[in-house]
Short mmCIF file of the C-alpha atoms (twelve columns), coordinates in Angstrom:
data_MODEL
# 
_entry.id   MODEL 
# 
loop_
_atom_site.group_PDB 
_atom_site.id 
_atom_site.type_symbol 
_atom_site.label_atom_id 
_atom_site.label_alt_id 
_atom_site.label_comp_id 
_atom_site.label_asym_id 
_atom_site.label_seq_id 
_atom_site.Cartn_x 
_atom_site.Cartn_y 
_atom_site.Cartn_z 
_atom_site.pdbx_PDB_model_num 
ATOM 1   C CA . VAL A 1   -6.619  43.197  -4.565  1 
ATOM 2   C CA . GLY A 2   -5.918  40.816  -1.835  1 
ATOM 3   C CA . VAL A 3   -9.542  40.040  -0.757  1 
ATOM 4   C CA . MET A 4   -9.762  36.546  0.596   1 
ATOM 5   C CA . GLU A 5   -6.303  35.880  -0.958  1 
ATOM 6   C CA . GLU A 6   -5.550  32.747  1.203   1 
ATOM 7   C CA . GLU A 7   -8.818  31.154  0.423   1 
ATOM 8   C CA . SER A 8   -8.429  31.819  -3.255  1 
ATOM 9   C CA . ARG A 9   -4.941  30.318  -3.305  1 
ATOM 10  C CA . LYS A 10  -6.292  27.150  -1.698  1 
ATOM 11  C CA . MET A 11  -9.138  26.915  -4.176  1 
ATOM 12  C CA . ASN A 12  -6.616  27.147  -7.074  1 
ATOM 13  C CA . GLU A 13  -3.678  25.375  -5.529  1 
ATOM 14  C CA . VAL A 14  -3.417  22.672  -8.140  1 
ATOM 15  C CA . PHE A 15  -3.770  25.079  -11.099 1 
ATOM 16  C CA . ASN A 16  -1.351  27.528  -9.501  1 
ATOM 17  C CA . LYS A 17  1.377   24.865  -8.974  1 
ATOM 18  C CA . PHE A 18  1.024   23.218  -12.396 1 
ATOM 19  C CA . ILE A 19  0.986   26.491  -14.371 1 
ATOM 20  C CA . VAL A 20  3.976   28.017  -12.570 1 
ATOM 21  C CA . GLU A 21  6.157   24.876  -12.207 1 
ATOM 22  C CA . GLN A 22  4.735   22.529  -14.810 1 
ATOM 23  C CA . LYS A 23  4.726   19.877  -12.170 1 
ATOM 24  C CA . PRO A 24  1.765   18.100  -10.438 1 
ATOM 25  C CA . PHE A 25  0.474   19.135  -7.076  1 
ATOM 26  C CA . MET A 26  1.278   16.231  -4.896  1 
ATOM 27  C CA . THR A 27  -0.941  15.221  -1.931  1 
ATOM 28  C CA . MET A 28  0.209   12.573  0.430   1 
ATOM 29  C CA . LYS A 29  -2.637  10.564  2.000   1 
ATOM 30  C CA . ALA A 30  -2.617  7.974   4.707   1 
ATOM 31  C CA . GLY A 31  -4.977  6.247   7.055   1 
ATOM 32  C CA . SER A 32  -3.543  5.170   10.308  1 
ATOM 33  C CA . THR A 33  -4.214  4.291   13.949  1 
ATOM 34  C CA . LEU A 34  -3.624  6.732   16.701  1 
ATOM 35  C CA . ASP A 35  -0.133  5.244   17.207  1 
ATOM 36  C CA . GLY A 36  0.701   5.719   13.513  1 
ATOM 37  C CA . LYS A 37  0.185   2.157   12.185  1 
ATOM 38  C CA . ILE A 38  -1.098  1.257   8.831   1 
ATOM 39  C CA . ALA A 39  -1.419  -2.434  9.462   1 
ATOM 40  C CA . THR A 40  -0.629  -4.894  12.292  1 
ATOM 41  C CA . HIS A 41  2.567   -6.904  12.536  1 
ATOM 42  C CA . THR A 42  0.786   -9.656  10.498  1 
ATOM 43  C CA . ALA A 43  0.121   -7.102  7.648   1 
ATOM 44  C CA . ASP A 44  -3.701  -7.047  8.431   1 
ATOM 45  C CA . SER A 45  -4.973  -3.543  7.494   1 
ATOM 46  C CA . LYS A 46  -8.773  -3.968  6.874   1 
ATOM 47  C CA . TRP A 47  -10.140 -1.796  8.160   1 
ATOM 48  C CA . ILE A 48  -8.303  0.852   10.008  1 
ATOM 49  C CA . THR A 49  -10.661 3.675   9.288   1 
ATOM 50  C CA . SER A 50  -14.366 3.899   9.143   1 
ATOM 51  C CA . ALA A 51  -16.675 3.447   6.102   1 
ATOM 52  C CA . GLU A 52  -17.198 7.281   6.268   1 
ATOM 53  C CA . ALA A 53  -13.500 8.018   5.940   1 
ATOM 54  C CA . ARG A 54  -13.126 5.492   3.158   1 
ATOM 55  C CA . GLU A 55  -15.860 7.157   1.196   1 
ATOM 56  C CA . ASP A 56  -14.167 10.485  1.754   1 
ATOM 57  C CA . VAL A 57  -10.938 8.979   0.255   1 
ATOM 58  C CA . HIS A 58  -12.817 8.035   -2.847  1 
ATOM 59  C CA . ASN A 59  -13.899 11.710  -3.143  1 
ATOM 60  C CA . LEU A 60  -10.230 12.632  -2.803  1 
ATOM 61  C CA . ARG A 61  -9.343  10.224  -5.624  1 
ATOM 62  C CA . ASN A 62  -12.058 11.779  -7.764  1 
ATOM 63  C CA . GLU A 63  -10.407 15.116  -7.347  1 
ATOM 64  C CA . HIS A 64  -6.918  13.990  -8.522  1 
ATOM 65  C CA . MET A 65  -5.644  13.105  -12.033 1 
ATOM 66  C CA . GLY A 66  -3.412  10.355  -10.706 1 
ATOM 67  C CA . ILE A 67  -3.063  8.028   -7.766  1 
ATOM 68  C CA . LEU A 68  0.376   6.717   -6.849  1 
ATOM 69  C CA . VAL A 69  1.415   3.634   -4.902  1 
ATOM 70  C CA . GLY A 70  4.420   1.317   -4.679  1 
ATOM 71  C CA . VAL A 71  4.584   -2.201  -6.089  1 
ATOM 72  C CA . ASN A 72  4.547   -3.627  -2.615  1 
ATOM 73  C CA . THR A 73  1.009   -2.273  -2.078  1 
ATOM 74  C CA . VAL A 74  -0.104  -3.894  -5.314  1 
ATOM 75  C CA . ILE A 75  1.507   -7.267  -4.296  1 
ATOM 76  C CA . GLU A 76  0.129   -7.230  -0.866  1 
ATOM 77  C CA . ASP A 77  -3.456  -5.812  -1.307  1 
ATOM 78  C CA . ASN A 78  -4.131  -6.123  -5.010  1 
ATOM 79  C CA . PRO A 79  -6.131  -2.865  -4.975  1 
ATOM 80  C CA . GLU A 80  -8.203  -1.447  -7.824  1 
ATOM 81  C CA . LEU A 81  -7.125  2.110   -7.088  1 
ATOM 82  C CA . THR A 82  -10.428 3.313   -8.630  1 
ATOM 83  C CA . THR A 83  -12.941 5.895   -7.607  1 
ATOM 84  C CA . ARG A 84  -16.176 4.050   -6.344  1 
ATOM 85  C CA . ILE A 85  -18.599 6.801   -6.198  1 
ATOM 86  C CA . SER A 86  -21.520 7.724   -8.512  1 
ATOM 87  C CA . ASN A 87  -20.305 9.442   -11.649 1 
ATOM 88  C CA . GLY A 88  -16.757 9.320   -10.404 1 
ATOM 89  C CA . ARG A 89  -13.603 9.533   -12.548 1 
ATOM 90  C CA . ASN A 90  -10.979 7.025   -12.191 1 
ATOM 91  C CA . PRO A 91  -7.494  8.535   -11.840 1 
ATOM 92  C CA . ILE A 92  -4.521  7.358   -13.700 1 
ATOM 93  C CA . ARG A 93  -2.932  4.486   -11.648 1 
ATOM 94  C CA . ILE A 94  0.731   5.225   -11.111 1 
ATOM 95  C CA . ILE A 95  2.863   2.379   -9.815  1 
ATOM 96  C CA . LEU A 96  6.562   2.674   -8.611  1 
ATOM 97  C CA . ASP A 97  8.238   -0.621  -9.433  1 
ATOM 98  C CA . SER A 98  12.079  -0.511  -9.704  1 
ATOM 99  C CA . THR A 99  12.454  -4.069  -11.260 1 
ATOM 100 C CA . LEU A 100 9.051   -4.601  -12.806 1 
ATOM 101 C CA . ARG A 101 7.988   -7.392  -10.546 1 
ATOM 102 C CA . ILE A 102 4.353   -6.473  -10.557 1 
ATOM 103 C CA . PRO A 103 2.188   -9.506  -11.066 1 
ATOM 104 C CA . LEU A 104 0.603   -9.620  -14.498 1 
ATOM 105 C CA . ASP A 105 -2.734  -10.825 -12.986 1 
ATOM 106 C CA . SER A 106 -2.910  -7.837  -10.521 1 
ATOM 107 C CA . LYS A 107 -6.032  -5.746  -10.941 1 
ATOM 108 C CA . VAL A 108 -4.135  -2.620  -11.921 1 
ATOM 109 C CA . VAL A 109 -2.722  -4.558  -14.886 1 
ATOM 110 C CA . SER A 110 -5.540  -6.692  -15.890 1 
ATOM 111 C CA . ASP A 111 -8.955  -5.203  -15.083 1 
ATOM 112 C CA . GLY A 112 -8.946  -2.460  -17.723 1 
ATOM 113 C CA . GLN A 113 -10.922 -0.118  -15.421 1 
ATOM 114 C CA . ALA A 114 -8.386  2.754   -15.642 1 
ATOM 115 C CA . THR A 115 -5.103  3.716   -17.247 1 
ATOM 116 C CA . THR A 116 -2.013  2.293   -15.575 1 
ATOM 117 C CA . TRP A 117 1.546   3.771   -15.695 1 
ATOM 118 C CA . ILE A 118 4.526   2.061   -14.219 1 
ATOM 119 C CA . PHE A 119 7.755   3.954   -13.297 1 
ATOM 120 C CA . THR A 120 10.864  1.882   -12.971 1 
ATOM 121 C CA . ALA A 121 14.619  2.147   -12.400 1 
ATOM 122 C CA . GLN A 122 17.502  1.546   -14.833 1 
ATOM 123 C CA . THR A 123 17.739  -2.064  -13.586 1 
ATOM 124 C CA . TYR A 124 14.343  -3.074  -14.905 1 
ATOM 125 C CA . ASP A 125 13.509  -6.487  -16.443 1 
ATOM 126 C CA . GLN A 126 13.148  -6.127  -20.251 1 
ATOM 127 C CA . LYS A 127 10.996  -9.219  -20.636 1 
ATOM 128 C CA . ALA A 128 8.674   -7.991  -17.927 1 
ATOM 129 C CA . LYS A 129 8.555   -4.644  -19.668 1 
ATOM 130 C CA . ASP A 130 7.559   -6.234  -22.942 1 
ATOM 131 C CA . GLU A 131 4.811   -8.323  -21.216 1 
ATOM 132 C CA . LEU A 132 3.409   -5.288  -19.550 1 
ATOM 133 C CA . GLU A 133 3.349   -3.157  -22.689 1 
ATOM 134 C CA . LYS A 134 1.577   -5.969  -24.575 1 
ATOM 135 C CA . ARG A 135 -1.198  -5.446  -22.065 1 
ATOM 136 C CA . GLY A 136 -1.391  -1.746  -22.643 1 
ATOM 137 C CA . ILE A 137 0.543   -0.621  -19.662 1 
ATOM 138 C CA . SER A 138 2.935   2.416   -20.183 1 
ATOM 139 C CA . VAL A 139 6.385   1.903   -18.671 1 
ATOM 140 C CA . TYR A 140 8.594   4.965   -17.871 1 
ATOM 141 C CA . HIS A 141 12.263  4.822   -16.931 1 
ATOM 142 C CA . THR A 142 13.546  7.101   -14.277 1 
ATOM 143 C CA . ALA A 143 17.157  8.112   -13.610 1 
ATOM 144 C CA . GLY A 144 17.507  5.882   -10.527 1 
ATOM 145 C CA . ILE A 145 19.895  3.025   -10.959 1 
ATOM 146 C CA . THR A 146 18.280  0.546   -8.453  1 
ATOM 147 C CA . HIS A 147 15.421  2.526   -7.112  1 
ATOM 148 C CA . VAL A 148 12.789  4.766   -8.771  1 
ATOM 149 C CA . ASP A 149 13.866  8.455   -8.585  1 
ATOM 150 C CA . PRO A 150 10.831  10.332  -7.159  1 
ATOM 151 C CA . LYS A 151 12.084  13.680  -8.607  1 
ATOM 152 C CA . ASP A 152 12.069  12.149  -12.059 1 
ATOM 153 C CA . VAL A 153 8.566   10.754  -11.476 1 
ATOM 154 C CA . VAL A 154 7.233   14.209  -10.753 1 
ATOM 155 C CA . ARG A 155 9.125   15.610  -13.744 1 
ATOM 156 C CA . ILE A 156 7.721   13.030  -16.181 1 
ATOM 157 C CA . LEU A 157 4.202   13.416  -14.776 1 
ATOM 158 C CA . GLY A 158 4.384   17.099  -15.426 1 
ATOM 159 C CA . GLU A 159 5.514   16.537  -18.979 1 
ATOM 160 C CA . LYS A 160 2.616   14.230  -19.416 1 
ATOM 161 C CA . GLN A 161 0.313   17.014  -18.312 1 
ATOM 162 C CA . VAL A 162 -0.779  15.358  -15.056 1 
ATOM 163 C CA . SER A 163 -1.673  18.317  -12.746 1 
ATOM 164 C CA . SER A 164 -2.485  16.571  -9.511  1 
ATOM 165 C CA . VAL A 165 -1.410  13.187  -7.801  1 
ATOM 166 C CA . LEU A 166 -2.654  11.504  -4.651  1 
ATOM 167 C CA . ILE A 167 0.131   9.566   -3.030  1 
ATOM 168 C CA . GLU A 168 -1.392  6.466   -1.283  1 
ATOM 169 C CA . GLY A 169 1.798   4.494   -0.821  1 
ATOM 170 C CA . GLY A 170 3.155   2.842   2.373   1 
ATOM 171 C CA . GLY A 171 5.772   4.424   4.605   1 
ATOM 172 C CA . THR A 172 8.632   3.948   2.339   1 
ATOM 173 C CA . ILE A 173 6.860   5.677   -0.650  1 
ATOM 174 C CA . HIS A 174 5.693   8.498   1.571   1 
ATOM 175 C CA . ALA A 175 9.182   9.064   2.899   1 
ATOM 176 C CA . ALA A 176 10.729  9.000   -0.501  1 
ATOM 177 C CA . PHE A 177 8.515   12.018  -1.642  1 
ATOM 178 C CA . LEU A 178 8.556   13.820  1.717   1 
ATOM 179 C CA . GLU A 179 12.334  13.595  2.164   1 
ATOM 180 C CA . ASN A 180 12.776  15.003  -1.350  1 
ATOM 181 C CA . GLN A 181 10.355  17.879  -0.466  1 
ATOM 182 C CA . LEU A 182 8.002   16.806  -3.176  1 
ATOM 183 C CA . VAL A 183 4.843   16.741  -1.160  1 
ATOM 184 C CA . ASP A 184 2.659   19.875  -1.374  1 
ATOM 185 C CA . LYS A 185 -0.276  18.748  0.978   1 
ATOM 186 C CA . VAL A 186 -0.952  16.135  3.499   1 
ATOM 187 C CA . GLU A 187 -4.279  14.359  4.259   1 
ATOM 188 C CA . ILE A 188 -3.956  11.945  7.259   1 
ATOM 189 C CA . TYR A 189 -6.940  10.009  8.521   1 
ATOM 190 C CA . ILE A 190 -6.529  8.948   12.105  1 
ATOM 191 C CA . ALA A 191 -8.628  6.220   13.692  1 
ATOM 192 C CA . PRO A 192 -9.018  6.099   17.412  1 
ATOM 193 C CA . LYS A 193 -7.268  2.798   17.711  1 
ATOM 194 C CA . LEU A 194 -4.051  1.506   19.246  1 
ATOM 195 C CA . VAL A 195 -2.163  -1.372  17.526  1 
ATOM 196 C CA . GLY A 196 1.344   -1.306  18.834  1 
ATOM 197 C CA . GLY A 197 4.071   -3.714  17.704  1 
ATOM 198 C CA . THR A 198 7.600   -2.823  16.706  1 
ATOM 199 C CA . GLN A 199 7.132   -4.702  13.450  1 
ATOM 200 C CA . ALA A 200 3.867   -3.038  12.532  1 
ATOM 201 C CA . PRO A 201 4.404   -0.641  9.637   1 
ATOM 202 C CA . THR A 202 3.772   3.142   9.974   1 
ATOM 203 C CA . PHE A 203 2.652   5.629   7.355   1 
ATOM 204 C CA . LEU A 204 6.038   7.319   7.352   1 
ATOM 205 C CA . GLU A 205 9.297   5.496   7.423   1 
ATOM 206 C CA . GLY A 206 12.547  6.030   5.507   1 
ATOM 207 C CA . ALA A 207 15.605  7.604   7.134   1 
ATOM 208 C CA . GLY A 208 13.835  10.274  9.018   1 
ATOM 209 C CA . VAL A 209 15.397  13.522  10.305  1 
ATOM 210 C CA . ASN A 210 18.394  13.655  12.622  1 
ATOM 211 C CA . LEU A 211 17.267  16.565  14.685  1 
ATOM 212 C CA . MET A 212 13.778  17.551  15.928  1 
ATOM 213 C CA . ARG A 213 14.281  21.115  14.365  1 
ATOM 214 C CA . ASP A 214 14.502  19.510  10.996  1 
ATOM 215 C CA . ALA A 215 10.990  17.915  11.415  1 
ATOM 216 C CA . VAL A 216 8.493   18.879  8.693   1 
ATOM 217 C CA . ASP A 217 5.886   21.282  10.199  1 
ATOM 218 C CA . LEU A 218 2.328   21.214  8.917   1 
ATOM 219 C CA . GLU A 219 0.903   24.695  8.343   1 
ATOM 220 C CA . ASN A 220 -2.622  25.948  7.943   1 
ATOM 221 C CA . LEU A 221 -3.726  22.798  9.739   1 
ATOM 222 C CA . GLN A 222 -7.386  21.791  9.621   1 
ATOM 223 C CA . ILE A 223 -8.925  18.947  11.650  1 
ATOM 224 C CA . THR A 224 -12.222 17.455  10.540  1 
ATOM 225 C CA . GLN A 225 -14.216 14.675  12.218  1 
ATOM 226 C CA . ILE A 226 -15.420 12.059  9.718   1 
ATOM 227 C CA . GLY A 227 -17.434 9.307   11.278  1 
ATOM 228 C CA . LYS A 228 -15.412 8.318   14.363  1 
ATOM 229 C CA . ASP A 229 -12.168 9.262   12.763  1 
ATOM 230 C CA . PHE A 230 -10.273 12.568  12.304  1 
ATOM 231 C CA . LYS A 231 -8.734  13.997  9.135   1 
ATOM 232 C CA . PHE A 232 -5.712  16.178  9.511   1 
ATOM 233 C CA . THR A 233 -5.097  18.418  6.459   1 
ATOM 234 C CA . GLY A 234 -2.013  20.541  6.283   1 
ATOM 235 C CA . TYR A 235 0.784   21.928  4.090   1 
ATOM 236 C CA . PRO A 236 4.385   20.860  4.706   1 
ATOM 237 C CA . LYS A 237 6.933   23.429  5.705   1 
ATOM 238 C CA . TYR A 238 10.354  21.996  5.059   1 
ATOM 239 C CA . ASN A 239 12.951  23.080  7.603   1 
ATOM 240 C CA . ARG A 240 16.171  21.684  6.208   1 
ATOM 241 C CA . GLU A 241 18.055  22.206  3.134   1 
ATOM 242 C CA . LEU A 242 18.190  19.422  0.551   1 
ATOM 243 C CA . ASP A 243 21.626  17.801  0.039   1 
# 
């Protein structure tokens, strides 16, 4: 009857999206400095945010069926992509790797702590695919010729009954999903630090918009202080038509 309709919609946002569209609810998460950097120009990134914020991220991971990163994150940081909280549930580790250059000794391939799926492009390395599958890793082809097609990733995940995904990639991965209007929610942790540097990476790169009127607005914005950091939670409003 409309009582607390907005609150109810937020509580059931994952279920509502998946049931209606048969696609996962996609949340983009990033931790950055106040000037938008996710690492210094030397690629040092530990730690940008506080221990309290990092604990909150593990709670976020626990709430999602999958966690998605690009292969560069795996190569540079060798993360576990697991939920390190008591009685936590490890999400499916989803890696975008257009040529299957992921190291076989990386934790997401070798540690056996959680399921790992790799999405690749049409120009993948068959020998690498065989080696990964020998190790129990599932490899999925997308329609992209030289790059992984993010729309295809979302479609396949929906077919595999994955209802929610936390995107924890770098600026290129975030841009790929945001520019294709595939992001449903944004969670940005901002640390009160200034790094600077034109070569220091930011949490959103890609081509960007041509005009300020085409910028993505964040609606229903909530700002929460966690430790000394601030978490911005919002829902993208896309202001331009997709090509």
